[in-house]
XYZ file of C-alpha atoms in Angstrom:
519
model
C -67.145 16.138 74.736
C -66.148 12.766 76.388
C -69.077 10.423 77.557
C -68.759 9.371 81.178
C -67.122 6.019 81.696
C -69.271 2.918 82.147
C -68.411 0.350 84.894
C -66.052 -2.427 83.324
C -65.514 -0.492 80.120
C -62.298 1.756 79.970
C -62.336 4.667 77.868
C -59.824 5.528 75.218
C -59.271 8.423 72.855
C -61.630 9.257 69.993
C -61.359 7.372 66.747
C -61.037 9.244 63.508
C -64.212 8.744 61.450
C -66.382 7.578 64.153
C -68.899 8.990 66.176
C -68.366 10.622 69.671
C -69.786 7.579 71.446
C -67.490 5.314 69.880
C -64.794 5.513 72.586
C -64.835 1.884 73.909
C -62.198 -0.653 74.105
C -64.175 -3.738 74.615
C -67.694 -4.906 73.617
C -69.941 -7.298 75.513
C -70.612 -10.447 73.525
C -72.951 -12.437 75.706
C -70.930 -13.641 78.570
C -67.476 -12.421 77.265
C -65.725 -9.146 76.550
C -64.142 -8.797 73.115
C -61.894 -6.060 71.849
C -63.461 -3.462 69.635
C -61.531 -4.295 66.755
C -62.416 -7.847 67.009
C -66.063 -7.147 67.273
C -65.766 -4.899 64.254
C -64.511 -7.742 62.200
C -67.437 -10.037 63.343
C -69.812 -7.328 62.296
C -68.272 -6.813 58.978
C -70.030 -10.251 57.851
C -73.498 -8.559 58.408
C -75.739 -6.807 55.986
C -77.751 -3.767 56.307
C -80.646 -5.478 58.005
C -78.656 -7.448 60.447
C -76.660 -4.273 61.408
C -80.107 -2.450 62.099
C -81.245 -5.285 64.452
C -77.920 -5.388 66.115
C -78.130 -1.460 66.665
C -81.122 -2.106 68.985
C -79.573 -4.675 71.331
C -77.753 -2.197 73.428
C -75.927 1.249 73.530
C -72.677 -0.401 73.010
C -73.824 -2.479 70.105
C -75.610 0.524 68.311
C -72.199 2.257 68.381
C -70.509 -0.729 66.876
C -73.285 -1.309 64.286
C -72.994 2.368 63.182
C -69.315 2.383 62.721
C -68.186 4.320 59.545
C -65.964 1.473 58.315
C -68.880 -0.918 58.256
C -71.228 1.327 56.339
C -68.374 2.195 54.088
C -67.704 -1.269 53.078
C -71.262 -1.941 52.428
C -71.470 1.161 50.084
C -68.501 -0.281 48.256
C -69.870 -3.831 48.033
C -73.144 -2.530 46.604
C -71.457 -0.529 44.102
C -72.116 2.826 45.223
C -69.423 5.548 45.213
C -66.750 3.255 44.023
C -63.996 6.096 43.796
C -64.823 7.502 47.257
C -62.487 7.106 50.149
C -63.776 6.620 53.898
C -62.741 10.249 54.690
C -64.912 11.767 51.961
C -68.170 11.360 53.932
C -68.998 12.064 57.658
C -71.811 9.588 57.788
C -71.740 6.545 55.321
C -74.940 5.163 56.711
C -76.870 8.221 55.361
C -74.747 8.125 52.241
C -75.936 4.555 51.566
C -79.607 5.427 52.295
C -79.334 8.412 49.934
C -77.893 6.207 47.058
C -80.461 3.577 47.431
C -83.359 6.098 47.481
C -82.000 7.566 44.274
C -81.764 4.111 42.661
C -85.285 3.268 43.702
C -86.548 6.593 42.333
C -84.432 5.994 39.043
C -85.980 2.510 38.572
C -89.466 4.107 39.092
C -88.603 6.711 36.418
C -87.538 3.994 33.882
C -90.796 1.900 34.608
C -93.190 4.874 34.269
C -91.109 6.706 31.561
C -90.725 9.753 33.479
C -87.805 11.871 32.319
C -86.739 14.014 29.218
C -86.480 12.675 25.625
C -84.374 14.681 22.907
C -83.826 14.273 19.102
C -80.336 14.401 17.909
C -80.609 15.666 14.250
C -78.287 17.100 11.709
C -80.176 18.261 8.702
C -77.046 18.848 6.731
C -75.893 15.266 7.017
C -78.827 14.178 4.723
C -79.469 10.194 5.487
C -78.045 8.592 8.686
C -75.696 5.665 7.786
C -74.313 4.470 11.369
C -74.541 5.501 15.050
C -72.370 4.452 17.993
C -72.110 5.641 21.504
C -69.852 5.423 24.654
C -70.753 6.601 28.143
C -73.268 8.979 26.648
C -71.268 10.404 23.873
C -72.810 9.629 20.585
C -71.284 9.719 17.145
C -73.164 9.535 13.861
C -72.037 9.110 10.179
C -74.004 10.453 7.194
C -74.184 10.154 3.551
C -73.050 13.590 3.170
C -69.746 12.373 4.641
C -70.119 14.420 7.754
C -69.563 12.869 10.985
C -71.076 14.390 13.923
C -70.631 14.068 17.890
C -73.140 14.865 20.634
C -72.433 14.734 24.417
C -75.532 13.859 26.063
C -74.093 13.930 29.498
C -74.078 17.837 29.398
C -76.540 18.229 26.511
C -73.999 19.864 24.441
C -75.777 20.562 21.234
C -72.910 22.656 19.880
C -70.421 19.782 19.580
C -67.938 19.801 16.534
C -68.397 18.188 13.244
C -65.222 15.886 12.946
C -63.600 17.107 9.757
C -62.182 14.497 7.337
C -58.984 14.400 5.598
C -60.064 14.811 1.881
C -61.810 18.060 3.045
C -64.892 19.807 1.713
C -62.758 21.392 -1.052
C -62.511 18.407 -3.106
C -64.494 18.305 -6.196
C -67.668 16.108 -6.517
C -69.567 14.684 -3.647
C -67.894 13.109 -0.705
C -68.046 9.332 0.000
C -70.826 8.052 2.425
C -69.857 7.116 5.786
C -70.101 3.408 6.172
C -69.167 2.654 9.904
C -68.541 4.822 12.972
C -67.309 3.624 16.416
C -66.260 5.745 19.695
C -64.490 5.036 22.935
C -63.484 7.078 25.822
C -60.562 8.634 23.941
C -61.016 8.071 20.162
C -63.579 8.311 17.227
C -63.316 6.343 14.083
C -65.188 6.596 10.780
C -64.879 4.329 7.744
C -65.933 5.583 4.459
C -67.405 3.791 1.141
C -64.114 4.456 -0.611
C -61.960 2.465 1.794
C -60.926 5.541 3.618
C -60.653 5.337 7.521
C -60.058 8.521 9.649
C -59.291 8.452 13.428
C -59.876 11.515 15.717
C -58.706 12.257 19.334
C -61.733 13.289 21.660
C -59.021 15.358 23.349
C -57.299 17.254 20.804
C -59.698 18.514 18.209
C -61.502 18.167 14.874
C -58.550 17.258 12.899
C -57.854 13.578 12.396
C -54.687 12.107 14.079
C -54.536 9.083 11.764
C -55.588 8.268 8.367
C -55.397 5.066 6.146
C -56.654 3.728 3.091
C -58.083 0.336 1.844
C -58.181 -0.583 -1.632
C -61.683 -1.930 -1.432
C -64.897 -1.149 0.319
C -64.776 -1.733 4.218
C -66.999 -4.468 5.308
C -66.520 -4.287 9.125
C -64.951 -1.837 11.744
C -63.886 -2.400 15.280
C -62.550 -0.163 17.955
C -61.132 -1.272 21.289
C -63.199 -0.449 24.433
C -60.143 1.177 25.940
C -56.908 2.428 24.483
C -56.069 2.837 20.873
C -56.566 -0.270 18.623
C -58.520 -0.227 15.496
C -59.514 -3.302 13.295
C -60.804 -3.271 9.701
C -61.958 -5.750 7.182
C -61.924 -5.135 3.484
C -61.999 -7.800 0.918
C -60.009 -10.829 2.115
C -57.967 -8.687 4.540
C -58.081 -7.884 8.124
C -55.913 -5.028 9.255
C -55.173 -3.912 12.970
C -53.744 -0.524 13.684
C -52.330 0.951 16.825
C -49.838 3.526 17.968
C -46.530 2.775 19.303
C -44.843 4.136 22.519
C -44.022 7.494 20.720
C -47.584 7.865 19.634
C -46.732 6.939 15.742
C -49.583 4.887 14.212
C -48.692 1.830 12.517
C -49.944 -1.426 11.313
C -49.291 -4.117 13.685
C -51.028 -7.227 12.097
C -52.550 -7.987 8.772
C -54.324 -11.337 8.181
C -55.460 -12.992 4.876
C -58.694 -15.061 5.397
C -60.601 -17.203 3.025
C -64.171 -15.624 2.862
C -65.398 -12.024 3.232
C -66.039 -10.764 6.801
C -69.530 -9.891 7.983
C -68.761 -9.122 11.742
C -65.556 -7.901 13.491
C -64.934 -7.511 17.311
C -61.875 -6.626 19.412
C -61.689 -8.818 22.637
C -61.776 -6.170 25.569
C -59.355 -6.173 28.480
C -56.477 -8.127 26.759
C -53.146 -7.646 28.153
C -50.301 -7.601 25.369
C -51.085 -8.161 21.748
C -54.865 -7.249 20.609
C -57.049 -10.142 19.869
C -59.716 -9.855 17.005
C -62.693 -12.181 16.565
C -63.739 -12.123 12.803
C -66.945 -14.098 11.421
C -66.605 -14.420 7.857
C -69.696 -16.456 6.380
C -69.623 -19.698 7.955
C -66.056 -19.292 9.816
C -65.191 -17.584 12.851
C -61.435 -16.651 13.238
C -59.513 -15.753 16.217
C -56.629 -13.348 15.090
C -53.948 -12.492 17.360
C -50.897 -10.390 16.373
C -47.454 -11.937 15.716
C -49.508 -15.256 15.300
C -51.100 -16.899 12.501
C -55.020 -16.908 12.122
C -56.881 -19.595 14.046
C -60.168 -20.955 13.014
C -62.338 -21.074 16.077
C -65.550 -22.421 14.352
C -66.325 -23.809 10.958
C -69.329 -25.671 9.683
C -69.818 -25.501 5.788
C -73.157 -24.145 4.939
C -74.229 -22.797 8.270
C -73.432 -18.996 8.152
C -72.785 -16.850 11.144
C -75.789 -14.329 11.642
C -74.588 -12.269 14.741
C -71.398 -11.936 17.231
C -70.315 -10.467 20.359
C -67.489 -10.924 22.605
C -66.530 -10.672 26.346
C -63.006 -10.663 27.634
C -63.018 -14.534 27.748
C -65.758 -15.772 25.547
C -67.220 -15.230 22.167
C -71.063 -15.960 21.512
C -72.495 -15.981 17.880
C -75.547 -17.153 16.235
C -75.376 -19.917 13.497
C -78.115 -20.645 10.864
C -79.438 -24.151 10.840
C -80.551 -26.349 7.984
C -84.091 -26.688 9.330
C -86.234 -29.064 11.096
C -85.901 -31.826 8.432
C -82.042 -32.322 9.281
C -82.489 -31.560 12.878
C -80.235 -28.616 12.655
C -82.048 -25.557 13.963
C -80.631 -22.030 14.397
C -78.465 -21.959 17.535
C -76.426 -19.530 19.734
C -72.683 -21.077 20.302
C -70.532 -20.067 23.272
C -66.882 -20.348 22.879
C -64.055 -19.941 25.301
C -61.427 -17.881 23.822
C -58.428 -19.363 25.627
C -59.196 -23.016 24.974
C -60.822 -22.610 21.750
C -63.501 -25.063 22.905
C -67.301 -24.715 22.485
C -68.763 -24.283 25.951
C -72.487 -24.695 25.124
C -75.054 -24.492 22.501
C -78.225 -22.303 23.279
C -81.666 -22.378 21.752
C -83.537 -24.044 18.962
C -85.246 -21.732 16.701
C -86.487 -21.912 13.287
C -85.866 -18.097 12.831
C -82.233 -16.692 12.401
C -80.764 -15.102 15.552
C -80.285 -11.424 14.297
C -78.587 -9.916 17.462
C -76.754 -11.151 20.671
C -75.438 -9.148 23.579
C -72.936 -10.895 25.815
C -70.512 -8.175 26.829
C -73.040 -5.809 28.409
C -75.181 -8.589 29.974
C -75.010 -9.655 33.734
C -72.505 -12.417 34.703
C -73.672 -15.834 33.283
C -76.373 -14.259 31.265
C -76.998 -13.532 27.634
C -79.745 -11.947 25.676
C -80.642 -12.537 22.105
C -82.879 -11.382 19.401
C -84.444 -13.443 16.675
C -86.153 -13.157 13.220
C -89.105 -15.018 14.971
C -89.841 -11.770 16.696
C -88.658 -12.965 20.052
C -86.166 -11.802 22.590
C -84.742 -14.618 24.706
C -82.486 -14.504 27.973
C -80.297 -17.495 28.630
C -78.590 -18.672 31.623
C -75.150 -19.814 30.796
C -74.728 -22.001 33.829
C -77.704 -24.085 33.000
C -77.878 -23.566 29.277
C -81.599 -22.863 29.570
C -83.721 -19.931 28.314
C -84.963 -17.780 31.472
C -87.618 -15.815 29.456
C -88.948 -15.327 25.980
C -90.564 -12.131 25.121
C -92.874 -11.683 21.970
C -91.298 -8.415 21.155
C -91.507 -7.067 17.681
C -93.598 -7.773 14.421
C -90.823 -7.752 11.825
C -88.011 -9.245 14.120
C -85.475 -7.971 16.485
C -82.568 -5.869 15.484
C -80.846 -4.767 18.556
C -80.939 -5.852 22.322
C -79.418 -5.014 25.581
C -80.248 -5.952 29.500
C -79.094 -5.423 32.886
C -80.019 -7.002 36.131
C -83.791 -6.052 35.865
C -84.738 -4.700 32.556
C -84.312 -5.528 28.613
C -84.335 -2.950 25.984
C -84.908 -4.264 22.493
C -85.265 -2.617 19.124
C -87.005 -4.021 15.973
C -87.018 -3.930 12.192
C -90.371 -2.044 12.438
C -88.942 0.815 14.233
C -90.260 -0.051 17.718
C -88.186 0.453 21.040
C -89.522 -1.713 23.855
C -88.612 -1.710 27.617
C -89.269 -4.962 29.265
C -89.334 -5.811 33.112
C -87.238 -8.929 33.013
C -88.408 -10.733 36.158
C -92.081 -10.224 35.355
C -91.835 -10.575 31.629
C -94.097 -7.927 30.909
C -93.503 -4.697 28.593
C -93.141 -1.372 30.523
C -93.410 0.771 27.644
C -92.659 1.586 23.963
C -91.718 4.222 21.434
C -92.095 4.069 17.727
C -90.133 5.861 14.923
C -89.729 5.228 11.111
C -86.871 2.892 9.963
C -85.345 -0.123 11.825
C -83.631 0.318 15.194
C -79.843 -0.430 14.652
C -78.152 0.960 17.912
C -79.326 0.592 21.562
C -77.181 1.737 24.457
C -78.280 2.394 27.972
C -76.717 2.787 31.485
C -78.463 3.393 34.941
C -79.955 6.919 34.006
C -80.002 7.111 30.187
C -80.870 5.599 27.053
C -79.637 6.155 23.402
C -81.607 4.609 20.340
C -80.986 5.076 16.650
C -83.429 4.306 13.758
C -81.159 4.043 10.609
C -82.709 3.933 7.173
C -81.689 0.815 5.089
C -82.152 2.777 1.913
C -79.468 5.413 1.684
C -80.644 6.766 -1.541
C -84.351 6.520 -1.366
C -86.087 6.651 -4.825
C -88.061 9.862 -5.318
C -86.332 11.600 -2.667
C -84.253 14.526 -4.236
C -82.322 15.532 -0.986
C -80.425 18.294 -2.638
C -78.135 20.911 -1.122
C -80.668 23.634 -1.847
C -83.575 21.686 -0.280
C -82.202 20.346 3.054
C -85.490 20.322 4.856
C -87.305 18.141 2.440
C -87.868 14.351 2.893
C -87.433 14.280 6.567
C -88.932 10.929 6.914
C -86.153 9.320 4.879
C -83.281 10.654 7.147
C -83.569 8.523 10.318
C -83.248 9.694 13.882
C -81.404 9.399 16.981
C -83.317 9.593 20.634
C -81.546 10.309 23.675
C -83.677 9.536 27.004
C -82.742 10.866 30.519
C -84.321 9.377 33.691
C -81.944 10.664 36.275
C -83.260 12.122 39.336
C -80.473 14.103 40.347
C -79.782 16.073 36.930
C -80.064 19.844 37.041
C -82.879 19.933 34.816
C -82.936 23.695 34.076
C -79.227 23.705 33.414
C -79.079 20.676 31.291
C -81.470 21.485 28.644
C -81.594 23.956 25.682
C -82.632 27.507 26.596
C -85.525 27.282 23.978
C -86.856 24.118 25.880
C -86.795 25.688 29.455
C -90.168 26.160 30.908
C -91.251 28.369 33.868
C -93.994 25.680 34.875
C -93.532 23.823 38.036
C -94.969 20.629 36.433
C -94.765 19.837 32.843
C -95.894 16.549 31.379
C -96.323 15.403 27.661
C -99.711 13.971 27.016
C -100.081 10.364 28.293
C -96.532 9.370 28.205
C -95.708 11.243 31.391
C -92.444 12.508 29.817
C -91.301 15.959 31.039
C -91.487 18.241 28.121
C -91.103 21.739 27.819
C -92.578 24.319 25.341
C -90.660 27.275 24.017
C -93.564 29.728 24.416
C -93.964 29.352 28.143
C -92.237 32.852 28.952
C -94.112 34.714 26.170
C -96.006 37.702 27.636
C -99.147 38.718 25.929
C -99.411 42.449 25.810
C-alpha cells in the first residue's frame, strides 16, 4: 500500500529493491532538502555503526539508512557474498547480520577447536611421500606409485586413484612418487624415475599429458590457475603448457649452473609464464622467450626457503654467523625491477619456511630452525611477533588476518592467536608436518615421514596393515557452522545423539555403535 503523503515531501512510485516506506523524493538535511539520490550518495560513505545511528534520527532518515543499495555495498566491501547481485536478496541488512554472525561463530569454533576431524588414509599406498591441496581437494603420492585424491568439501572418500601411464601391468615395483601438485583444474605427479604425469580433474583417471626427464626430478611447480607446469631435473628447468588447440608442448627450457632446490611459478602473470628457481646460493628469474636472469647471488650463502606473490619473491638466506656479522635473513625482491626491497630478521637459525602468497597484504610469516614463528610487517621491515612454537624447528606455516597455523619437525600442529600471541590449541602426530593449508572453515595438515624405506619395516603386499606408524597421516579439520553435518560424514560415523564430544578436546566425534540395539 502507499503511505500517506507528508507535508512538503512529494510522493513518487515505489523503487525496486527498497522498502514500501522508501517513496520519497527529498530528504531533510538540517535546514535544506536534498534529492533522495544525492542523500543516498552521502550515506554511501557511512559504515554499519553510522547507518544505525542515522536510522534513529527520523523516519525519513531511517528509510534512507536502510536502503538496500547501502547494505549491499557494505556486504561487498566486507567480502561477504562477492558473487551475488543486489536482486538476489530481499533484505541485505539481515544478510550482512547473518554473515557476520556465522563468521563470529566460525572464529569461536576455531579458537575452541569445535568441529570434526578426519584422517585421510590409503593403506595400499604404503608410505606417504608428498601432499598438496587446493580449495579443499587433497592429492597424495605414495611409495607404491599410487596417487590418490580426496574432496574434503563433500567428504567424498570414494574419490578415484589417478592411473599412471606405465600401468600396474609393468613388471617390477613402480617408482615412488616424488612430488604432487594440484590446482582447480589439473593434478600433477612427478616420479623418482623422472616421469611426469598430468591429469585433468574434469575428464577422469587417465593422464592427459606425460613427459620424461633423463634424471631424477628435484622440484615441481604448478600454476595456481590455468595449465602451466615447471619441473627441474639436473641443471635443466622445463616449462610445459598446452597451446590454443589443447596440445601440450614445451614452451621454455633453461640451463642453469647449479641444482635447483625450490621452484615456483609466479601467479597472475599475463602472457608468458614466469618461473622463480632457487639453486643453492642463486635465485633465477626465468621467463619464456628470454634468457635466464639472476635475481640474487651471494657465494656461500645458500637459499633455505622460497615463496612468491604476483609481484614479489621472498626467500631465506643462510648467513656466515655472528663472527662475520652475517646472520640468517629473509630477503624480499621486486620481480619487475629485480631489486631487493628489504631484509628481514637476524637469526642464528636457518629460515626453513616462508609464506608470502597466502599472508595478508604487507605481511609475511616465517618458520625457523630456532623453533620460532615470526610475523613481519613489510612496510616497516620489523617483526610484529615472535612465537616459541616447536621443539625441533618449524617446518610449515600459514597465517591470515587473526590466526597462525604452524607445523614442526616433531609432528606438532599449533594454532595461534596472532594479536594476543598465545597458543589456542595443538595436535600431535608422528613424523614432521610438511603441508599446511587452511581457509575460513577448514584445515588440512600432512605428517610425512622422512624415511621412505624404514629399516625393519617389511611393508609387503601381503601385509598391508603392518607398521602403520611408518606411513604418515593426513588430517582434515572442519569448523564450519553451516555444514550439513549428518550428510557430510560417512554413514559409519553418523550418530543419533544430539550432543557428541571427544574427551577434553571438544571435537564433535561420532561412534559407529550408536544405533546398535541390544536385544
